[in-house]
């Protein structure tokens, strides 16, 4: 899967534990726009997603997202 900046994506699963407030926001609206990329754990790349309705951004592993 190839995700690009500006692409709309939906969070389809969460790989790691996340704070309850973020889970609540994602349940309300799991769709956002790719805002950039972030190096994680020294070798992986995370995808930074900005959520319009919730007015926040966080990163995900690519396999946690699906393009829409």
mmCIF file as Biopython writes it, N, C-alpha, C and O atoms, coordinates in Angstrom:
data_model
#
loop_
_atom_site.group_PDB
_atom_site.id
_atom_site.type_symbol
_atom_site.label_atom_id
_atom_site.label_alt_id
_atom_site.label_comp_id
_atom_site.label_asym_id
_atom_site.label_entity_id
_atom_site.label_seq_id
_atom_site.pdbx_PDB_ins_code
_atom_site.Cartn_x
_atom_site.Cartn_y
_atom_site.Cartn_z
_atom_site.occupancy
_atom_site.B_iso_or_equiv
_atom_site.auth_seq_id
_atom_site.auth_asym_id
_atom_site.pdbx_PDB_model_num
ATOM 1   N N  . UNK A ? 1  ? 0.849   -1.173 0.000  1.0 0.0 1  A 1 
ATOM 2   C CA . UNK A ? 1  ? 0.000   0.000  0.000  1.0 0.0 1  A 1 
ATOM 3   C C  . UNK A ? 1  ? 0.894   1.236  0.000  1.0 0.0 1  A 1 
ATOM 4   O O  . UNK A ? 1  ? 1.885   1.290  0.728  1.0 0.0 1  A 1 
ATOM 5   N N  . UNK A ? 2  ? 0.552   2.203  -0.798 1.0 0.0 2  A 1 
ATOM 6   C CA . UNK A ? 2  ? 1.318   3.433  -0.874 1.0 0.0 2  A 1 
ATOM 7   C C  . UNK A ? 2  ? 0.439   4.597  -0.430 1.0 0.0 2  A 1 
ATOM 8   O O  . UNK A ? 2  ? -0.556  4.920  -1.079 1.0 0.0 2  A 1 
ATOM 9   N N  . UNK A ? 3  ? 0.810   5.211  0.664  1.0 0.0 3  A 1 
ATOM 10  C CA . UNK A ? 3  ? 0.060   6.340  1.201  1.0 0.0 3  A 1 
ATOM 11  C C  . UNK A ? 3  ? 0.852   7.605  0.918  1.0 0.0 3  A 1 
ATOM 12  O O  . UNK A ? 3  ? 2.072   7.632  1.075  1.0 0.0 3  A 1 
ATOM 13  N N  . UNK A ? 4  ? 0.146   8.659  0.498  1.0 0.0 4  A 1 
ATOM 14  C CA . UNK A ? 4  ? 0.801   9.905  0.130  1.0 0.0 4  A 1 
ATOM 15  C C  . UNK A ? 4  ? 0.256   11.064 0.964  1.0 0.0 4  A 1 
ATOM 16  O O  . UNK A ? 4  ? -0.877  11.012 1.443  1.0 0.0 4  A 1 
ATOM 17  N N  . UNK A ? 5  ? 1.065   12.108 1.135  1.0 0.0 5  A 1 
ATOM 18  C CA . UNK A ? 5  ? 0.638   13.309 1.839  1.0 0.0 5  A 1 
ATOM 19  C C  . UNK A ? 5  ? -0.563  13.903 1.100  1.0 0.0 5  A 1 
ATOM 20  O O  . UNK A ? 5  ? -0.566  14.001 -0.127 1.0 0.0 5  A 1 
ATOM 21  N N  . UNK A ? 6  ? -1.575  14.294 1.864  1.0 0.0 6  A 1 
ATOM 22  C CA . UNK A ? 6  ? -2.784  14.880 1.294  1.0 0.0 6  A 1 
ATOM 23  C C  . UNK A ? 6  ? -3.886  13.865 1.040  1.0 0.0 6  A 1 
ATOM 24  O O  . UNK A ? 6  ? -5.027  14.239 0.771  1.0 0.0 6  A 1 
ATOM 25  N N  . UNK A ? 7  ? -3.555  12.593 1.123  1.0 0.0 7  A 1 
ATOM 26  C CA . UNK A ? 7  ? -4.538  11.529 0.866  1.0 0.0 7  A 1 
ATOM 27  C C  . UNK A ? 7  ? -5.465  11.362 2.069  1.0 0.0 7  A 1 
ATOM 28  O O  . UNK A ? 7  ? -5.029  11.484 3.213  1.0 0.0 7  A 1 
ATOM 29  N N  . UNK A ? 8  ? -6.745  11.083 1.810  1.0 0.0 8  A 1 
ATOM 30  C CA . UNK A ? 8  ? -7.711  10.804 2.870  1.0 0.0 8  A 1 
ATOM 31  C C  . UNK A ? 8  ? -7.591  9.331  3.257  1.0 0.0 8  A 1 
ATOM 32  O O  . UNK A ? 8  ? -7.528  8.453  2.397  1.0 0.0 8  A 1 
ATOM 33  N N  . UNK A ? 9  ? -7.560  9.077  4.560  1.0 0.0 9  A 1 
ATOM 34  C CA . UNK A ? 9  ? -7.430  7.719  5.063  1.0 0.0 9  A 1 
ATOM 35  C C  . UNK A ? 9  ? -8.404  7.487  6.217  1.0 0.0 9  A 1 
ATOM 36  O O  . UNK A ? 9  ? -8.896  8.425  6.844  1.0 0.0 9  A 1 
ATOM 37  N N  . UNK A ? 10 ? -8.662  6.207  6.472  1.0 0.0 10 A 1 
ATOM 38  C CA . UNK A ? 10 ? -9.514  5.804  7.588  1.0 0.0 10 A 1 
ATOM 39  C C  . UNK A ? 10 ? -8.698  4.897  8.500  1.0 0.0 10 A 1 
ATOM 40  O O  . UNK A ? 10 ? -7.997  4.005  8.025  1.0 0.0 10 A 1 
ATOM 41  N N  . UNK A ? 11 ? -8.787  5.122  9.804  1.0 0.0 11 A 1 
ATOM 42  C CA . UNK A ? 11 ? -8.120  4.259  10.768 1.0 0.0 11 A 1 
ATOM 43  C C  . UNK A ? 11 ? -8.939  2.979  10.856 1.0 0.0 11 A 1 
ATOM 44  O O  . UNK A ? 11 ? -10.113 3.015  11.224 1.0 0.0 11 A 1 
ATOM 45  N N  . UNK A ? 12 ? -8.323  1.845  10.518 1.0 0.0 12 A 1 
ATOM 46  C CA . UNK A ? 12 ? -9.067  0.589  10.511 1.0 0.0 12 A 1 
ATOM 47  C C  . UNK A ? 12 ? -8.766  -0.279 11.720 1.0 0.0 12 A 1 
ATOM 48  O O  . UNK A ? 12 ? -9.549  -1.168 12.053 1.0 0.0 12 A 1 
ATOM 49  N N  . UNK A ? 13 ? -7.636  -0.030 12.385 1.0 0.0 13 A 1 
ATOM 50  C CA . UNK A ? 13 ? -7.306  -0.762 13.608 1.0 0.0 13 A 1 
ATOM 51  C C  . UNK A ? 13 ? -6.207  -0.004 14.328 1.0 0.0 13 A 1 
ATOM 52  O O  . UNK A ? 13 ? -5.565  0.877  13.757 1.0 0.0 13 A 1 
ATOM 53  N N  . UNK A ? 14 ? -5.999  -0.356 15.593 1.0 0.0 14 A 1 
ATOM 54  C CA . UNK A ? 14 ? -4.921  0.227  16.382 1.0 0.0 14 A 1 
ATOM 55  C C  . UNK A ? 14 ? -4.004  -0.894 16.830 1.0 0.0 14 A 1 
ATOM 56  O O  . UNK A ? 14 ? -4.450  -1.851 17.464 1.0 0.0 14 A 1 
ATOM 57  N N  . UNK A ? 15 ? -2.738  -0.783 16.506 1.0 0.0 15 A 1 
ATOM 58  C CA . UNK A ? 15 ? -1.764  -1.821 16.824 1.0 0.0 15 A 1 
ATOM 59  C C  . UNK A ? 15 ? -1.338  -1.753 18.293 1.0 0.0 15 A 1 
ATOM 60  O O  . UNK A ? 15 ? -1.180  -2.787 18.942 1.0 0.0 15 A 1 
ATOM 61  N N  . UNK A ? 16 ? -1.156  -0.558 18.806 1.0 0.0 16 A 1 
ATOM 62  C CA . UNK A ? 16 ? -0.662  -0.374 20.173 1.0 0.0 16 A 1 
ATOM 63  C C  . UNK A ? 16 ? -1.724  0.271  21.051 1.0 0.0 16 A 1 
ATOM 64  O O  . UNK A ? 16 ? -2.745  0.766  20.574 1.0 0.0 16 A 1 
ATOM 65  N N  . UNK A ? 17 ? -1.451  0.249  22.335 1.0 0.0 17 A 1 
ATOM 66  C CA . UNK A ? 17 ? -2.350  0.916  23.280 1.0 0.0 17 A 1 
ATOM 67  C C  . UNK A ? 17 ? -2.271  2.417  23.061 1.0 0.0 17 A 1 
ATOM 68  O O  . UNK A ? 17 ? -1.187  2.974  22.890 1.0 0.0 17 A 1 
ATOM 69  N N  . UNK A ? 18 ? -3.421  3.064  23.069 1.0 0.0 18 A 1 
ATOM 70  C CA . UNK A ? 18 ? -3.477  4.519  22.933 1.0 0.0 18 A 1 
ATOM 71  C C  . UNK A ? 18 ? -4.360  5.069  24.055 1.0 0.0 18 A 1 
ATOM 72  O O  . UNK A ? 18 ? -5.215  4.353  24.576 1.0 0.0 18 A 1 
ATOM 73  N N  . UNK A ? 19 ? -4.160  6.316  24.423 1.0 0.0 19 A 1 
ATOM 74  C CA . UNK A ? 19 ? -4.972  6.904  25.488 1.0 0.0 19 A 1 
ATOM 75  C C  . UNK A ? 19 ? -6.467  6.874  25.153 1.0 0.0 19 A 1 
ATOM 76  O O  . UNK A ? 19 ? -6.854  6.954  23.987 1.0 0.0 19 A 1 
ATOM 77  N N  . UNK A ? 20 ? -7.294  6.758  26.185 1.0 0.0 20 A 1 
ATOM 78  C CA . UNK A ? 20 ? -8.742  6.658  26.014 1.0 0.0 20 A 1 
ATOM 79  C C  . UNK A ? 20 ? -9.327  7.862  25.284 1.0 0.0 20 A 1 
ATOM 80  O O  . UNK A ? 20 ? -10.276 7.716  24.513 1.0 0.0 20 A 1 
ATOM 81  N N  . UNK A ? 21 ? -8.770  9.051  25.518 1.0 0.0 21 A 1 
ATOM 82  C CA . UNK A ? 21 ? -9.324  10.236 24.846 1.0 0.0 21 A 1 
ATOM 83  C C  . UNK A ? 21 ? -9.121  10.167 23.329 1.0 0.0 21 A 1 
ATOM 84  O O  . UNK A ? 21 ? -9.972  10.636 22.573 1.0 0.0 21 A 1 
ATOM 85  N N  . UNK A ? 22 ? -8.018  9.595  22.883 1.0 0.0 22 A 1 
ATOM 86  C CA . UNK A ? 22 ? -7.789  9.456  21.441 1.0 0.0 22 A 1 
ATOM 87  C C  . UNK A ? 22 ? -8.693  8.379  20.860 1.0 0.0 22 A 1 
ATOM 88  O O  . UNK A ? 22 ? -9.232  8.549  19.767 1.0 0.0 22 A 1 
ATOM 89  N N  . UNK A ? 23 ? -8.864  7.274  21.576 1.0 0.0 23 A 1 
ATOM 90  C CA . UNK A ? 23 ? -9.783  6.223  21.118 1.0 0.0 23 A 1 
ATOM 91  C C  . UNK A ? 23 ? -11.185 6.798  20.954 1.0 0.0 23 A 1 
ATOM 92  O O  . UNK A ? 23 ? -11.868 6.499  19.974 1.0 0.0 23 A 1 
ATOM 93  N N  . UNK A ? 24 ? -11.615 7.614  21.898 1.0 0.0 24 A 1 
ATOM 94  C CA . UNK A ? 24 ? -12.929 8.244  21.813 1.0 0.0 24 A 1 
ATOM 95  C C  . UNK A ? 24 ? -13.067 9.134  20.591 1.0 0.0 24 A 1 
ATOM 96  O O  . UNK A ? 24 ? -14.098 9.117  19.919 1.0 0.0 24 A 1 
ATOM 97  N N  . UNK A ? 25 ? -12.034 9.909  20.301 1.0 0.0 25 A 1 
ATOM 98  C CA . UNK A ? 25 ? -12.061 10.774 19.117 1.0 0.0 25 A 1 
ATOM 99  C C  . UNK A ? 25 ? -12.106 9.944  17.839 1.0 0.0 25 A 1 
ATOM 100 O O  . UNK A ? 25 ? -12.811 10.292 16.892 1.0 0.0 25 A 1 
ATOM 101 N N  . UNK A ? 26 ? -11.351 8.842  17.811 1.0 0.0 26 A 1 
ATOM 102 C CA . UNK A ? 26 ? -11.325 8.000  16.614 1.0 0.0 26 A 1 
ATOM 103 C C  . UNK A ? 26 ? -12.644 7.267  16.405 1.0 0.0 26 A 1 
ATOM 104 O O  . UNK A ? 26 ? -13.024 6.993  15.267 1.0 0.0 26 A 1 
ATOM 105 N N  . UNK A ? 27 ? -13.343 6.946  17.484 1.0 0.0 27 A 1 
ATOM 106 C CA . UNK A ? 27 ? -14.657 6.309  17.346 1.0 0.0 27 A 1 
ATOM 107 C C  . UNK A ? 27 ? -15.663 7.275  16.738 1.0 0.0 27 A 1 
ATOM 108 O O  . UNK A ? 27 ? -16.535 6.866  15.970 1.0 0.0 27 A 1 
ATOM 109 N N  . UNK A ? 28 ? -15.546 8.547  17.076 1.0 0.0 28 A 1 
ATOM 110 C CA . UNK A ? 28 ? -16.448 9.561  16.526 1.0 0.0 28 A 1 
ATOM 111 C C  . UNK A ? 28 ? -16.168 9.816  15.056 1.0 0.0 28 A 1 
ATOM 112 O O  . UNK A ? 28 ? -17.096 9.955  14.260 1.0 0.0 28 A 1 
ATOM 113 N N  . UNK A ? 29 ? -14.890 9.879  14.691 1.0 0.0 29 A 1 
ATOM 114 C CA . UNK A ? 29 ? -14.523 10.162 13.307 1.0 0.0 29 A 1 
ATOM 115 C C  . UNK A ? 29 ? -13.161 9.544  12.995 1.0 0.0 29 A 1 
ATOM 116 O O  . UNK A ? 29 ? -12.133 10.142 13.311 1.0 0.0 29 A 1 
ATOM 117 N N  . UNK A ? 30 ? -13.131 8.355  12.379 1.0 0.0 30 A 1 
ATOM 118 C CA . UNK A ? 30 ? -11.860 7.689  12.085 1.0 0.0 30 A 1 
ATOM 119 C C  . UNK A ? 30 ? -11.213 8.128  10.760 1.0 0.0 30 A 1 
ATOM 120 O O  . UNK A ? 30 ? -10.249 7.504  10.317 1.0 0.0 30 A 1 
ATOM 121 N N  . UNK A ? 31 ? -11.721 9.178  10.130 1.0 0.0 31 A 1 
ATOM 122 C CA . UNK A ? 31 ? -11.230 9.613  8.820  1.0 0.0 31 A 1 
ATOM 123 C C  . UNK A ? 31 ? -10.435 10.913 8.966  1.0 0.0 31 A 1 
ATOM 124 O O  . UNK A ? 31 ? -10.864 11.850 9.639  1.0 0.0 31 A 1 
ATOM 125 N N  . UNK A ? 32 ? -9.267  10.943 8.317  1.0 0.0 32 A 1 
ATOM 126 C CA . UNK A ? 32 ? -8.437  12.141 8.350  1.0 0.0 32 A 1 
ATOM 127 C C  . UNK A ? 32 ? -7.602  12.255 7.093  1.0 0.0 32 A 1 
ATOM 128 O O  . UNK A ? 32 ? -7.757  11.476 6.152  1.0 0.0 32 A 1 
ATOM 129 N N  . UNK A ? 33 ? -6.711  13.239 7.088  1.0 0.0 33 A 1 
ATOM 130 C CA . UNK A ? 33 ? -5.846  13.526 5.938  1.0 0.0 33 A 1 
ATOM 131 C C  . UNK A ? 33 ? -4.396  13.318 6.340  1.0 0.0 33 A 1 
ATOM 132 O O  . UNK A ? 33 ? -3.969  13.770 7.402  1.0 0.0 33 A 1 
ATOM 133 N N  . UNK A ? 34 ? -3.636  12.632 5.490  1.0 0.0 34 A 1 
ATOM 134 C CA . UNK A ? 34 ? -2.210  12.412 5.754  1.0 0.0 34 A 1 
ATOM 135 C C  . UNK A ? 34 ? -1.499  13.761 5.709  1.0 0.0 34 A 1 
ATOM 136 O O  . UNK A ? 34 ? -1.566  14.486 4.716  1.0 0.0 34 A 1 
ATOM 137 N N  . UNK A ? 35 ? -0.818  14.078 6.808  1.0 0.0 35 A 1 
ATOM 138 C CA . UNK A ? 35 ? -0.148  15.374 6.958  1.0 0.0 35 A 1 
ATOM 139 C C  . UNK A ? 35 ? 1.361   15.250 6.786  1.0 0.0 35 A 1 
ATOM 140 O O  . UNK A ? 35 ? 2.043   16.249 6.557  1.0 0.0 35 A 1 
ATOM 141 N N  . UNK A ? 36 ? 1.891   14.022 6.896  1.0 0.0 36 A 1 
ATOM 142 C CA . UNK A ? 36 ? 3.330   13.831 6.760  1.0 0.0 36 A 1 
ATOM 143 C C  . UNK A ? 36 ? 3.730   12.459 7.255  1.0 0.0 36 A 1 
ATOM 144 O O  . UNK A ? 36 ? 2.891   11.580 7.455  1.0 0.0 36 A 1 
ATOM 145 N N  . UNK A ? 37 ? 5.041   12.290 7.452  1.0 0.0 37 A 1 
ATOM 146 C CA . UNK A ? 37 ? 5.581   11.013 7.898  1.0 0.0 37 A 1 
ATOM 147 C C  . UNK A ? 37 ? 6.527   11.249 9.066  1.0 0.0 37 A 1 
ATOM 148 O O  . UNK A ? 37 ? 7.039   12.353 9.252  1.0 0.0 37 A 1 
ATOM 149 N N  . UNK A ? 38 ? 6.755   10.191 9.858  1.0 0.0 38 A 1 
ATOM 150 C CA . UNK A ? 38 ? 7.571   10.297 11.066 1.0 0.0 38 A 1 
ATOM 151 C C  . UNK A ? 38 ? 8.394   9.023  11.206 1.0 0.0 38 A 1 
ATOM 152 O O  . UNK A ? 38 ? 7.875   7.922  11.025 1.0 0.0 38 A 1 
ATOM 153 N N  . UNK A ? 39 ? 9.677   9.172  11.527 1.0 0.0 39 A 1 
ATOM 154 C CA . UNK A ? 39 ? 10.516  8.006  11.798 1.0 0.0 39 A 1 
ATOM 155 C C  . UNK A ? 39 ? 10.140  7.438  13.163 1.0 0.0 39 A 1 
ATOM 156 O O  . UNK A ? 39 ? 10.043  8.176  14.144 1.0 0.0 39 A 1 
ATOM 157 N N  . UNK A ? 40 ? 9.929   6.127  13.221 1.0 0.0 40 A 1 
ATOM 158 C CA . UNK A ? 40 ? 9.601   5.473  14.485 1.0 0.0 40 A 1 
ATOM 159 C C  . UNK A ? 40 ? 10.535  4.299  14.703 1.0 0.0 40 A 1 
ATOM 160 O O  . UNK A ? 40 ? 10.999  3.699  13.733 1.0 0.0 40 A 1 
ATOM 161 N N  . UNK A ? 41 ? 10.812  3.965  15.909 1.0 0.0 41 A 1 
ATOM 162 C CA . UNK A ? 41 ? 11.649  2.853  16.366 1.0 0.0 41 A 1 
ATOM 163 C C  . UNK A ? 41 ? 12.913  2.627  15.539 1.0 0.0 41 A 1 
ATOM 164 O O  . UNK A ? 41 ? 13.346  1.488  15.361 1.0 0.0 41 A 1 
ATOM 165 N N  . UNK A ? 42 ? 13.491  3.690  15.044 1.0 0.0 42 A 1 
ATOM 166 C CA . UNK A ? 42 ? 14.774  3.593  14.366 1.0 0.0 42 A 1 
ATOM 167 C C  . UNK A ? 42 ? 14.750  3.120  12.931 1.0 0.0 42 A 1 
ATOM 168 O O  . UNK A ? 42 ? 15.658  3.449  12.168 1.0 0.0 42 A 1 
ATOM 169 N N  . UNK A ? 43 ? 13.735  2.354  12.531 1.0 0.0 43 A 1 
ATOM 170 C CA . UNK A ? 43 ? 13.738  1.842  11.159 1.0 0.0 43 A 1 
ATOM 171 C C  . UNK A ? 43 ? 12.382  1.963  10.463 1.0 0.0 43 A 1 
ATOM 172 O O  . UNK A ? 43 ? 12.316  1.940  9.234  1.0 0.0 43 A 1 
ATOM 173 N N  . UNK A ? 44 ? 11.315  2.091  11.225 1.0 0.0 44 A 1 
ATOM 174 C CA . UNK A ? 44 ? 9.987   2.167  10.629 1.0 0.0 44 A 1 
ATOM 175 C C  . UNK A ? 44 ? 9.578   3.596  10.328 1.0 0.0 44 A 1 
ATOM 176 O O  . UNK A ? 44 ? 10.211  4.554  10.772 1.0 0.0 44 A 1 
ATOM 177 N N  . UNK A ? 45 ? 8.506   3.713  9.563  1.0 0.0 45 A 1 
ATOM 178 C CA . UNK A ? 45 ? 7.968   5.023  9.219  1.0 0.0 45 A 1 
ATOM 179 C C  . UNK A ? 45 ? 6.516   5.067  9.651  1.0 0.0 45 A 1 
ATOM 180 O O  . UNK A ? 45 ? 5.729   4.180  9.318  1.0 0.0 45 A 1 
ATOM 181 N N  . UNK A ? 46 ? 6.168   6.106  10.394 1.0 0.0 46 A 1 
ATOM 182 C CA . UNK A ? 46 ? 4.789   6.315  10.801 1.0 0.0 46 A 1 
ATOM 183 C C  . UNK A ? 46 ? 4.140   7.347  9.899  1.0 0.0 46 A 1 
ATOM 184 O O  . UNK A ? 46 ? 4.815   8.185  9.300  1.0 0.0 46 A 1 
ATOM 185 N N  . UNK A ? 47 ? 2.826   7.275  9.810  1.0 0.0 47 A 1 
ATOM 186 C CA . UNK A ? 47 ? 2.058   8.210  8.985  1.0 0.0 47 A 1 
ATOM 187 C C  . UNK A ? 47 ? 1.332   9.163  9.922  1.0 0.0 47 A 1 
ATOM 188 O O  . UNK A ? 47 ? 0.558   8.725  10.773 1.0 0.0 47 A 1 
ATOM 189 N N  . UNK A ? 48 ? 1.572   10.462 9.776  1.0 0.0 48 A 1 
ATOM 190 C CA . UNK A ? 48 ? 0.915   11.474 10.600 1.0 0.0 48 A 1 
ATOM 191 C C  . UNK A ? 48 ? -0.417  11.823 9.936  1.0 0.0 48 A 1 
ATOM 192 O O  . UNK A ? 48 ? -0.457  12.224 8.773  1.0 0.0 48 A 1 
ATOM 193 N N  . UNK A ? 49 ? -1.510  11.663 10.696 1.0 0.0 49 A 1 
ATOM 194 C CA . UNK A ? 49 ? -2.854  11.923 10.179 1.0 0.0 49 A 1 
ATOM 195 C C  . UNK A ? 49 ? -3.475  13.051 10.980 1.0 0.0 49 A 1 
ATOM 196 O O  . UNK A ? 49 ? -3.469  13.032 12.211 1.0 0.0 49 A 1 
ATOM 197 N N  . UNK A ? 50 ? -4.014  14.038 10.266 1.0 0.0 50 A 1 
ATOM 198 C CA . UNK A ? 50 ? -4.710  15.162 10.893 1.0 0.0 50 A 1 
ATOM 199 C C  . UNK A ? 50 ? -6.207  14.938 10.715 1.0 0.0 50 A 1 
ATOM 200 O O  . UNK A ? 50 ? -6.683  14.661 9.614  1.0 0.0 50 A 1 
ATOM 201 N N  . UNK A ? 51 ? -6.942  15.065 11.826 1.0 0.0 51 A 1 
ATOM 202 C CA . UNK A ? 51 ? -8.382  14.844 11.811 1.0 0.0 51 A 1 
ATOM 203 C C  . UNK A ? 51 ? -9.096  16.185 11.859 1.0 0.0 51 A 1 
ATOM 204 O O  . UNK A ? 51 ? -8.904  16.966 12.792 1.0 0.0 51 A 1 
ATOM 205 N N  . UNK A ? 52 ? -9.916  16.448 10.855 1.0 0.0 52 A 1 
ATOM 206 C CA . UNK A ? 52 ? -10.588 17.740 10.714 1.0 0.0 52 A 1 
ATOM 207 C C  . UNK A ? 52 ? -11.578 18.007 11.839 1.0 0.0 52 A 1 
ATOM 208 O O  . UNK A ? 52 ? -11.509 19.049 12.489 1.0 0.0 52 A 1 
ATOM 209 N N  . UNK A ? 53 ? -12.499 17.078 12.075 1.0 0.0 53 A 1 
ATOM 210 C CA . UNK A ? 53 ? -13.562 17.286 13.056 1.0 0.0 53 A 1 
ATOM 211 C C  . UNK A ? 53 ? -13.023 17.396 14.478 1.0 0.0 53 A 1 
ATOM 212 O O  . UNK A ? 53 ? -13.505 18.211 15.264 1.0 0.0 53 A 1 
ATOM 213 N N  . UNK A ? 54 ? -12.043 16.592 14.805 1.0 0.0 54 A 1 
ATOM 214 C CA . UNK A ? 54 ? -11.539 16.553 16.175 1.0 0.0 54 A 1 
ATOM 215 C C  . UNK A ? 54 ? -10.428 17.572 16.416 1.0 0.0 54 A 1 
ATOM 216 O O  . UNK A ? 54 ? -10.028 17.786 17.561 1.0 0.0 54 A 1 
ATOM 217 N N  . UNK A ? 55 ? -9.929  18.199 15.360 1.0 0.0 55 A 1 
ATOM 218 C CA . UNK A ? 55 ? -8.891  19.210 15.455 1.0 0.0 55 A 1 
ATOM 219 C C  . UNK A ? 55 ? -7.646  18.700 16.193 1.0 0.0 55 A 1 
ATOM 220 O O  . UNK A ? 55 ? -7.128  19.370 17.087 1.0 0.0 55 A 1 
ATOM 221 N N  . UNK A ? 56 ? -7.179  17.517 15.811 1.0 0.0 56 A 1 
ATOM 222 C CA . UNK A ? 56 ? -5.951  16.973 16.369 1.0 0.0 56 A 1 
ATOM 223 C C  . UNK A ? 56 ? -5.258  16.115 15.322 1.0 0.0 56 A 1 
ATOM 224 O O  . UNK A ? 56 ? -5.849  15.752 14.305 1.0 0.0 56 A 1 
ATOM 225 N N  . UNK A ? 57 ? -3.980  15.795 15.590 1.0 0.0 57 A 1 
ATOM 226 C CA . UNK A ? 57 ? -3.206  14.939 14.689 1.0 0.0 57 A 1 
ATOM 227 C C  . UNK A ? 57 ? -2.428  13.939 15.531 1.0 0.0 57 A 1 
ATOM 228 O O  . UNK A ? 57 ? -2.025  14.243 16.654 1.0 0.0 57 A 1 
ATOM 229 N N  . UNK A ? 58 ? -2.219  12.757 14.992 1.0 0.0 58 A 1 
ATOM 230 C CA . UNK A ? 58 ? -1.393  11.736 15.632 1.0 0.0 58 A 1 
ATOM 231 C C  . UNK A ? 58 ? -0.853  10.814 14.541 1.0 0.0 58 A 1 
ATOM 232 O O  . UNK A ? 58 ? -1.280  10.896 13.390 1.0 0.0 58 A 1 
ATOM 233 N N  . UNK A ? 59 ? 0.074   9.944  14.898 1.0 0.0 59 A 1 
ATOM 234 C CA . UNK A ? 59 ? 0.675   9.078  13.878 1.0 0.0 59 A 1 
ATOM 235 C C  . UNK A ? 59 ? 0.207   7.639  14.049 1.0 0.0 59 A 1 
ATOM 236 O O  . UNK A ? 59 ? -0.202  7.211  15.128 1.0 0.0 59 A 1 
ATOM 237 N N  . UNK A ? 60 ? 0.285   6.902  12.923 1.0 0.0 60 A 1 
ATOM 238 C CA . UNK A ? 60 ? -0.124  5.504  12.866 1.0 0.0 60 A 1 
ATOM 239 C C  . UNK A ? 60 ? 0.883   4.744  12.009 1.0 0.0 60 A 1 
ATOM 240 O O  . UNK A ? 60 ? 1.583   5.329  11.183 1.0 0.0 60 A 1 
ATOM 241 N N  . UNK A ? 61 ? 0.943   3.427  12.221 1.0 0.0 61 A 1 
ATOM 242 C CA . UNK A ? 61 ? 1.675   2.584  11.286 1.0 0.0 61 A 1 
ATOM 243 C C  . UNK A ? 61 ? 0.821   2.464  10.026 1.0 0.0 61 A 1 
ATOM 244 O O  . UNK A ? 61 ? -0.406  2.545  10.093 1.0 0.0 61 A 1 
ATOM 245 N N  . UNK A ? 62 ? 1.463   2.274  8.892  1.0 0.0 62 A 1 
ATOM 246 C CA . UNK A ? 62 ? 0.754   2.221  7.616  1.0 0.0 62 A 1 
ATOM 247 C C  . UNK A ? 62 ? -0.310  1.122  7.590  1.0 0.0 62 A 1 
ATOM 248 O O  . UNK A ? 62 ? -1.361  1.304  6.977  1.0 0.0 62 A 1 
ATOM 249 N N  . UNK A ? 63 ? -0.053  -0.022 8.250  1.0 0.0 63 A 1 
ATOM 250 C CA . UNK A ? 63 ? -1.023  -1.102 8.224  1.0 0.0 63 A 1 
ATOM 251 C C  . UNK A ? 63 ? -2.249  -0.847 9.112  1.0 0.0 63 A 1 
ATOM 252 O O  . UNK A ? 63 ? -3.177  -1.656 9.135  1.0 0.0 63 A 1 
ATOM 253 N N  . UNK A ? 64 ? -2.253  0.259  9.831  1.0 0.0 64 A 1 
ATOM 254 C CA . UNK A ? 64 ? -3.423  0.629  10.633 1.0 0.0 64 A 1 
ATOM 255 C C  . UNK A ? 64 ? -4.406  1.494  9.845  1.0 0.0 64 A 1 
ATOM 256 O O  . UNK A ? 64 ? -5.501  1.794  10.320 1.0 0.0 64 A 1 
ATOM 257 N N  . UNK A ? 65 ? -4.005  1.886  8.644  1.0 0.0 65 A 1 
ATOM 258 C CA . UNK A ? 65 ? -4.803  2.809  7.831  1.0 0.0 65 A 1 
ATOM 259 C C  . UNK A ? 65 ? -5.258  2.170  6.537  1.0 0.0 65 A 1 
ATOM 260 O O  . UNK A ? 65 ? -4.641  1.224  6.046  1.0 0.0 65 A 1 
ATOM 261 N N  . UNK A ? 66 ? -6.347  2.694  5.987  1.0 0.0 66 A 1 
ATOM 262 C CA . UNK A ? 66 ? -6.763  2.295  4.645  1.0 0.0 66 A 1 
ATOM 263 C C  . UNK A ? 66 ? -7.154  3.545  3.875  1.0 0.0 66 A 1 
ATOM 264 O O  . UNK A ? 66 ? -7.854  4.407  4.406  1.0 0.0 66 A 1 
ATOM 265 N N  . UNK A ? 67 ? -6.709  3.654  2.625  1.0 0.0 67 A 1 
ATOM 266 C CA . UNK A ? 67 ? -7.062  4.818  1.806  1.0 0.0 67 A 1 
ATOM 267 C C  . UNK A ? 67 ? -8.564  4.814  1.515  1.0 0.0 67 A 1 
ATOM 268 O O  . UNK A ? 67 ? -9.179  3.758  1.368  1.0 0.0 67 A 1 
ATOM 269 N N  . UNK A ? 68 ? -9.139  6.011  1.435  1.0 0.0 68 A 1 
ATOM 270 C CA . UNK A ? 68 ? -10.552 6.100  1.047  1.0 0.0 68 A 1 
ATOM 271 C C  . UNK A ? 68 ? -10.718 7.030  -0.130 1.0 0.0 68 A 1 
ATOM 272 O O  . UNK A ? 68 ? -11.836 7.234  -0.602 1.0 0.0 68 A 1 
#
